[in-house]
PDB file of C-alpha atoms in Angstrom:
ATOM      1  CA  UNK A  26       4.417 -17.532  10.634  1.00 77.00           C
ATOM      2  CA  UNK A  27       0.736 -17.215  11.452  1.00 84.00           C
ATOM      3  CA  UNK A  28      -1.424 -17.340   7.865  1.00 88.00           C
ATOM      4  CA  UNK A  29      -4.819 -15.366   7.710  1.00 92.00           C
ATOM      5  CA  UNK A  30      -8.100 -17.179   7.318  1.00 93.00           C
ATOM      6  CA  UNK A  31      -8.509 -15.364   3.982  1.00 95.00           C
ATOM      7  CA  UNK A  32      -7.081 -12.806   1.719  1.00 95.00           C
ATOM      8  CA  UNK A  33      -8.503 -10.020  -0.472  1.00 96.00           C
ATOM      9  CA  UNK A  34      -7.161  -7.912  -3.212  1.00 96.00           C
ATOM     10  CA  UNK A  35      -9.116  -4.514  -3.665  1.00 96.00           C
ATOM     11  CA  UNK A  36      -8.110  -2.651  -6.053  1.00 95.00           C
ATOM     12  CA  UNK A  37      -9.896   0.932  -5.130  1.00 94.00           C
ATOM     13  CA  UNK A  38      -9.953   2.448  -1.707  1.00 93.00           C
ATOM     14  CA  UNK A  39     -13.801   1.770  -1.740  1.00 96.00           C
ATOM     15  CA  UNK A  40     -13.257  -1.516  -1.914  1.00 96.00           C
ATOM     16  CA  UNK A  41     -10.542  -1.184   1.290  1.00 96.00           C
ATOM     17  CA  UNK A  42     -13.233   0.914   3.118  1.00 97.00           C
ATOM     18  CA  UNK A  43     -16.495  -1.261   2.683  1.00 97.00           C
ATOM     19  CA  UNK A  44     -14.301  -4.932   3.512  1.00 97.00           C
ATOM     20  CA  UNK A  45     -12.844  -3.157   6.551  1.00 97.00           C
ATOM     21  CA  UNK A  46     -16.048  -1.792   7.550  1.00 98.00           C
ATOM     22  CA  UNK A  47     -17.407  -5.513   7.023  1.00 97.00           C
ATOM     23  CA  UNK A  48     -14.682  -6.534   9.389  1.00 96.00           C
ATOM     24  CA  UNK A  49     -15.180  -4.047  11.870  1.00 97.00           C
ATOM     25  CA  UNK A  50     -18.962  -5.028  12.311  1.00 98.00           C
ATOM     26  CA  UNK A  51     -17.666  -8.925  12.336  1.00 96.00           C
ATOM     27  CA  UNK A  52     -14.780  -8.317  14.867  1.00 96.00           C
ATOM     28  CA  UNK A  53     -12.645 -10.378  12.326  1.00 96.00           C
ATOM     29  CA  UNK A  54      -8.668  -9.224  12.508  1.00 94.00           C
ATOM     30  CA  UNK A  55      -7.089  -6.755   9.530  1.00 94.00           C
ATOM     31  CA  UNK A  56      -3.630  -7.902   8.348  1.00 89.00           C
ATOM     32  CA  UNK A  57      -2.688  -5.012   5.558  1.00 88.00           C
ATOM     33  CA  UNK A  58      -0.393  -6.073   2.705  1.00 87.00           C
ATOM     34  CA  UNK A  59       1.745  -3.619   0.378  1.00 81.00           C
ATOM     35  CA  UNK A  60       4.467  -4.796  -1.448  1.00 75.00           C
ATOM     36  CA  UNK A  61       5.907  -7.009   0.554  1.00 71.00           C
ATOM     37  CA  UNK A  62       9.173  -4.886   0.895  1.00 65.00           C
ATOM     38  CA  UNK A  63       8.882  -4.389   4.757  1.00 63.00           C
ATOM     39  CA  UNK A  64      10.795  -6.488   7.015  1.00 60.00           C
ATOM     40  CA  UNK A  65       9.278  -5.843  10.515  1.00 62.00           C
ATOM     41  CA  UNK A  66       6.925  -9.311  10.224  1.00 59.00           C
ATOM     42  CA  UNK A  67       3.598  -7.131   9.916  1.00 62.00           C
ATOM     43  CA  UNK A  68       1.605  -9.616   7.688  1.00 71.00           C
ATOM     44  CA  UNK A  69       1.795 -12.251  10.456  1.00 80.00           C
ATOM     45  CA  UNK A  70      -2.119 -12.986  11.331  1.00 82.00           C
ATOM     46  CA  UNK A  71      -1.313 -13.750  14.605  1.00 82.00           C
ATOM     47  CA  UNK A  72      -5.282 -14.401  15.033  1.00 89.00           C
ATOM     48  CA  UNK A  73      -6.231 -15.017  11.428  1.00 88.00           C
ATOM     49  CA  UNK A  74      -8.628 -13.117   9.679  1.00 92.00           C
ATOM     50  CA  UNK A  75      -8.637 -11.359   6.638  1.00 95.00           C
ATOM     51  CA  UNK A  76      -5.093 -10.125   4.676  1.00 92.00           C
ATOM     52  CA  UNK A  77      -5.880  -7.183   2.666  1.00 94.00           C
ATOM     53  CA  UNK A  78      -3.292  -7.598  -0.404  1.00 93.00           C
ATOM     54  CA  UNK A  79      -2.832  -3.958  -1.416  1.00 93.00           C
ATOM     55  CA  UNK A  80      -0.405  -4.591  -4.249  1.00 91.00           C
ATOM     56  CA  UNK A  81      -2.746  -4.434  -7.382  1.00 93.00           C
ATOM     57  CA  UNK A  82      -3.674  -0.520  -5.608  1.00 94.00           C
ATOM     58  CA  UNK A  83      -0.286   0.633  -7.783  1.00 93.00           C
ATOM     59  CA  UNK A  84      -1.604   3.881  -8.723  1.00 94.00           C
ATOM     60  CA  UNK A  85       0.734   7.577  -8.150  1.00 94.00           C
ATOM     61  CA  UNK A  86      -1.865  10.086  -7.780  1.00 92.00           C
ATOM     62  CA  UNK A  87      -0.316  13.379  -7.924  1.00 92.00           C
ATOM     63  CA  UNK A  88       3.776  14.828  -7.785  1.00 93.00           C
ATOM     64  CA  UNK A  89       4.147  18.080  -6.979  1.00 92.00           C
ATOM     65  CA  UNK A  90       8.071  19.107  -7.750  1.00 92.00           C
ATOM     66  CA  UNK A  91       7.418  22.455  -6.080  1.00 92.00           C
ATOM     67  CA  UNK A  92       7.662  20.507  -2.675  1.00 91.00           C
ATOM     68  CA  UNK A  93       9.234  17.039  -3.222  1.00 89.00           C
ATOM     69  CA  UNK A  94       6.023  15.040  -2.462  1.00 90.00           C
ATOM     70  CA  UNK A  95       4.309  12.061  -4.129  1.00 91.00           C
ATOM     71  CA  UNK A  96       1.145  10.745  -3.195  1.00 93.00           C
ATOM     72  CA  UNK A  97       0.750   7.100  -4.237  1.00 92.00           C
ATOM     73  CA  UNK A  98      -1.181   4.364  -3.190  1.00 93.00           C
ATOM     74  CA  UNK A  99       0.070   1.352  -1.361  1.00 89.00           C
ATOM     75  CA  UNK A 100       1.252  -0.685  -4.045  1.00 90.00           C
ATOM     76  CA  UNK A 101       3.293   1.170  -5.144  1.00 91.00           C
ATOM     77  CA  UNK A 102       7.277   0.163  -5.454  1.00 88.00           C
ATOM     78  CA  UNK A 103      10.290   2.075  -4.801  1.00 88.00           C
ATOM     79  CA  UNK A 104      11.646   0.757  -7.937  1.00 90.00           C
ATOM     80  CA  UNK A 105       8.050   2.184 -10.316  1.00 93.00           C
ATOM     81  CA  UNK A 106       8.266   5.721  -8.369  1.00 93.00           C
ATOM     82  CA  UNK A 107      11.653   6.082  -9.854  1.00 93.00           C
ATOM     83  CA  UNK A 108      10.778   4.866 -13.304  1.00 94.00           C
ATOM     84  CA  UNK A 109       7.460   7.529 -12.982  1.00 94.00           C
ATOM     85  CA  UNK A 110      10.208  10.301 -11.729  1.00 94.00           C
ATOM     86  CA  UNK A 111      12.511   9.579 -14.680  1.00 93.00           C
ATOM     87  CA  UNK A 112      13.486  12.760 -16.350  1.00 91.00           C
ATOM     88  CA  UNK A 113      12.581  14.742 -13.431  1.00 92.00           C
ATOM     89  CA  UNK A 114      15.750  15.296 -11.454  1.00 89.00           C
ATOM     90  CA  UNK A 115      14.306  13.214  -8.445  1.00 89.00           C
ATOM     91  CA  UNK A 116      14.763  10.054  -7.116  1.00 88.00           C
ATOM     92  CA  UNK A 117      13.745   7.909  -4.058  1.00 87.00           C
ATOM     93  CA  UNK A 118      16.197   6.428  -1.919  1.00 84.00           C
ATOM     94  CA  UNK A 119      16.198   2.854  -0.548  1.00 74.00           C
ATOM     95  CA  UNK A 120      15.721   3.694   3.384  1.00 64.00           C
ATOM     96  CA  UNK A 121      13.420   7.115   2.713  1.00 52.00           C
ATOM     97  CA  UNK A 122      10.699   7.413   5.091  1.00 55.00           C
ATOM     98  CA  UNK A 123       7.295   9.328   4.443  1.00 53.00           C
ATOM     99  CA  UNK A 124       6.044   7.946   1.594  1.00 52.00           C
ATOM    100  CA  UNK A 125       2.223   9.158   1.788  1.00 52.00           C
ATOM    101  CA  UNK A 126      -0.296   7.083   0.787  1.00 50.00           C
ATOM    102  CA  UNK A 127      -4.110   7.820  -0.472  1.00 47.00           C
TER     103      UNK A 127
END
């Protein structure tokens, strides 16, 4: 396990976009950080830099039943989707792929 130099915890995609332009210009490494669900070792800073701890970015932004999508942002769980699609009919299944973020 290879921690990063720092971590950050934006809380708007504004925030995301001005501290990744900030470490573009620097050349300092990204390490993005959702829930902590994944199990493919992502978070490992390998060369440090900055972990951007996208968990407090919880937000759903729009359902749409008509076609079965969610937007959300990348905080959000598995387990608060289906508590938000309570009463709806829908669920989302441990293994699903395509979540789309914001």
């Amino acid at each position: 396990c290879a921690p990063p130099d720092i971590v950050v915890w934006p809380q708007a995609v504004g925030q995301v976009q001005e501290l990744a332009a900030l470490c573009h210009r620097c050349r300092v490494p990204m390490v993005p950080f959702g829930t902590g669900t994944g199990l493919e070792g992502g978070v490992n800073a390998v060369q440090g830099g900055v972990c951007f701890d996208l968990s407090r970015m919880d937000a759903i932004a729009e359902l749409s039943l008509e076609d079965f999508s969610v937007t959300v942002e990348p905080g959000v769980t598995r387990k608060a989707l289906n508590k938000h699609l309570r009463g709806t009919g829908l669920w989302f299944p441990v293994g699903t792929v395509g979540m789309r973020g914001v």
